[in-house]
PDB file of C-alpha atoms in Angstrom:
ATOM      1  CA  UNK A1299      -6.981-221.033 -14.160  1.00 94.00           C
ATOM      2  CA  UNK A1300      -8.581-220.173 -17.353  1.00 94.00           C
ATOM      3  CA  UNK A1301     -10.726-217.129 -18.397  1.00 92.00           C
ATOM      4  CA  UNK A1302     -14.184-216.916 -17.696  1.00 93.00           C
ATOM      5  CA  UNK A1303     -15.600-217.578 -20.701  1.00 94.00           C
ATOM      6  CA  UNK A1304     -13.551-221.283 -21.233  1.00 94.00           C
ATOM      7  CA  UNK A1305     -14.811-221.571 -17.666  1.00 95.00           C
ATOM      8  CA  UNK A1306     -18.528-220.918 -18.767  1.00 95.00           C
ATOM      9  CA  UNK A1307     -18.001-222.930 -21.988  1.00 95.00           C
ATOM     10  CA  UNK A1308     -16.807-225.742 -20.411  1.00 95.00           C
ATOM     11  CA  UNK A1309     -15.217-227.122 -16.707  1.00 97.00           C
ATOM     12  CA  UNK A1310     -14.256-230.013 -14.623  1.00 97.00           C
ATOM     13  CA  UNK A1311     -17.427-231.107 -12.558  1.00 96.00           C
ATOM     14  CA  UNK A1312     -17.455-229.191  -8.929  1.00 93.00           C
ATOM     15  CA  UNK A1313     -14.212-226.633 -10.348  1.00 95.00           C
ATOM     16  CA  UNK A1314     -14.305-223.260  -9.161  1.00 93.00           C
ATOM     17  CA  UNK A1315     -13.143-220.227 -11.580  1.00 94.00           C
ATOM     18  CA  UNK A1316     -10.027-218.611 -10.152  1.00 92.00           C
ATOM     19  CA  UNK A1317      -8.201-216.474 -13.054  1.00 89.00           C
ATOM     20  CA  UNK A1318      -4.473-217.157 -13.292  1.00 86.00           C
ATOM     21  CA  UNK A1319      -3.544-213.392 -13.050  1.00 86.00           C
ATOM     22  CA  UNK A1320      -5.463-213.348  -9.773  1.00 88.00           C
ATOM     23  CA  UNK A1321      -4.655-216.399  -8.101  1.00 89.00           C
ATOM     24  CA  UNK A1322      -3.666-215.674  -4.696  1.00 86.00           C
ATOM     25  CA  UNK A1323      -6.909-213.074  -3.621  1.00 87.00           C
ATOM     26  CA  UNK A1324      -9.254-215.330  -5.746  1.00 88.00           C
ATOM     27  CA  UNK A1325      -7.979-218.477  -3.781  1.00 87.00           C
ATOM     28  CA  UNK A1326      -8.321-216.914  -0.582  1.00 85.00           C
ATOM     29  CA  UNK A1327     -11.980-215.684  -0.847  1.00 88.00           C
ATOM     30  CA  UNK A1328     -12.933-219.212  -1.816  1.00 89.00           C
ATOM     31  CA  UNK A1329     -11.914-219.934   1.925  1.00 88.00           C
ATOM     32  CA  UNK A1330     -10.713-223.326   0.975  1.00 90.00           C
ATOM     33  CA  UNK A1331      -9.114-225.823   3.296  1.00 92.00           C
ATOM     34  CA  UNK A1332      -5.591-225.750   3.099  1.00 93.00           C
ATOM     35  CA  UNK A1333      -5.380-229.541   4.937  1.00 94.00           C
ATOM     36  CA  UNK A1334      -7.154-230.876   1.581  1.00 94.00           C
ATOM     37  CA  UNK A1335      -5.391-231.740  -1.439  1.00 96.00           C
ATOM     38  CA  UNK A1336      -5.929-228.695  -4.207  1.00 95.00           C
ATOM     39  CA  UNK A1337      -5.456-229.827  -8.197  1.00 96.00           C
ATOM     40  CA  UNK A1338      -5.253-226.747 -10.025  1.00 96.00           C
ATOM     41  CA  UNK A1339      -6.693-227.040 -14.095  1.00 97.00           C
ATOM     42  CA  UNK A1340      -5.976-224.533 -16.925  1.00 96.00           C
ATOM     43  CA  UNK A1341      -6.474-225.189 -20.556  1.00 96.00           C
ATOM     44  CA  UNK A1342      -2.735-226.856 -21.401  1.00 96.00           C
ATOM     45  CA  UNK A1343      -1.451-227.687 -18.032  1.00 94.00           C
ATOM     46  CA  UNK A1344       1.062-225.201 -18.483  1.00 95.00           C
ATOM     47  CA  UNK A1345      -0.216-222.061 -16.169  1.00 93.00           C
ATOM     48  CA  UNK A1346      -1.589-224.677 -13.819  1.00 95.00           C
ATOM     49  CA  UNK A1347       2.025-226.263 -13.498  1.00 94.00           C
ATOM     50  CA  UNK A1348       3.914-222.745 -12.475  1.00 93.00           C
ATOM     51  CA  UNK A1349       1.297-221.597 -10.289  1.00 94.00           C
ATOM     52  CA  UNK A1350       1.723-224.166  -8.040  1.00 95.00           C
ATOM     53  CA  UNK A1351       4.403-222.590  -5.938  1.00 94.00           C
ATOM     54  CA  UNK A1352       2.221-219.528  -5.381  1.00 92.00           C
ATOM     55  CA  UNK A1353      -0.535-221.619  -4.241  1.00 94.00           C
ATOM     56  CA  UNK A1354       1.550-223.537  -1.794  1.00 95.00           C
ATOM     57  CA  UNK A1355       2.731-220.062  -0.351  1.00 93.00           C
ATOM     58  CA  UNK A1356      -0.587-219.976   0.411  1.00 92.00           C
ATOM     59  CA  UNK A1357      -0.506-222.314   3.025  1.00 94.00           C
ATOM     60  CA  UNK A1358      -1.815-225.142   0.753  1.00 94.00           C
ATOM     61  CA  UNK A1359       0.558-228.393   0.866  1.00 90.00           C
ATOM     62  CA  UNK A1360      -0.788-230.744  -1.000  1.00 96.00           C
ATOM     63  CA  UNK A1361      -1.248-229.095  -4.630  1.00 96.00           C
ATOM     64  CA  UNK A1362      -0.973-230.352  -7.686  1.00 96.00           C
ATOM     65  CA  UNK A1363      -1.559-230.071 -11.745  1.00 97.00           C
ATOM     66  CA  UNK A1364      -3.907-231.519 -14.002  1.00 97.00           C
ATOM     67  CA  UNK A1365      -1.432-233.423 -16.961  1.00 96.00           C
ATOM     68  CA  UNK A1366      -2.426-231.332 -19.835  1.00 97.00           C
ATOM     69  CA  UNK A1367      -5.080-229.415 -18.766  1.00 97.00           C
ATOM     70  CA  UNK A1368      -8.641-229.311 -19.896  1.00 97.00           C
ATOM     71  CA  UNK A1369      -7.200-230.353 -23.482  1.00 97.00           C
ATOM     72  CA  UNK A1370      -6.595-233.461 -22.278  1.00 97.00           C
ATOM     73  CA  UNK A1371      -9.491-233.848 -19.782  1.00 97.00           C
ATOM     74  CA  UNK A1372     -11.586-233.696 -23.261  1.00 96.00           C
ATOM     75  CA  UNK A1373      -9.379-235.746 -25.441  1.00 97.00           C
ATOM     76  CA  UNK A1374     -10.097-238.667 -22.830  1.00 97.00           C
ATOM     77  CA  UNK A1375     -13.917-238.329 -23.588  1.00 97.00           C
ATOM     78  CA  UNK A1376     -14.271-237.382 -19.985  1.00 97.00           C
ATOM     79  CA  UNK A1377     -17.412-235.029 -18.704  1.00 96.00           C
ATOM     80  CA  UNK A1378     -17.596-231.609 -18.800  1.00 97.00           C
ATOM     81  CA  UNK A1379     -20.156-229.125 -17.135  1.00 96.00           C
ATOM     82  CA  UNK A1380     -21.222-225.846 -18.081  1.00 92.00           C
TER      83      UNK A1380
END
């Protein structure tokens, strides 16, 4: 849930790019499986946490936030792909 270009800089291994402000169509064109659990990321946590509810309109039940985001994906020395 982040721009595109702290997508490109910088993202979870296997995330897909889905802007915040687009959610919903951007979710749907990934045709994702709405049985599997979904764990949105965005660079505090913050927009990841209150787009939850739109996602599980989407049919998705089992969704979830990343604990501080990317921020603290780095801060725990963890990998990052570009």
């Amino acid at each position: 849930l982040r721009s595109e270009e702290a997508f490109k800089a910088g993202h979870l291994p296997g995330a897909k790019h889905v802007p915040a402000d687009a959610i919903a169509s951007r979710i749907e064109k990934l045709k994702l499986d709405p049985k599997n659990p979904l764990i949105l990321v965005c660079e505090t946590g913050v927009s990841s946490r209150k787009a939850i509810t739109e996602v599980q309109k989407l049919g998705f039940a089992e969704v979830g936030a990343l604990d501080g985001g990317v921020q603290a994906w780095r801060a725990a020395a963890l990998p990052l792909v570009k």
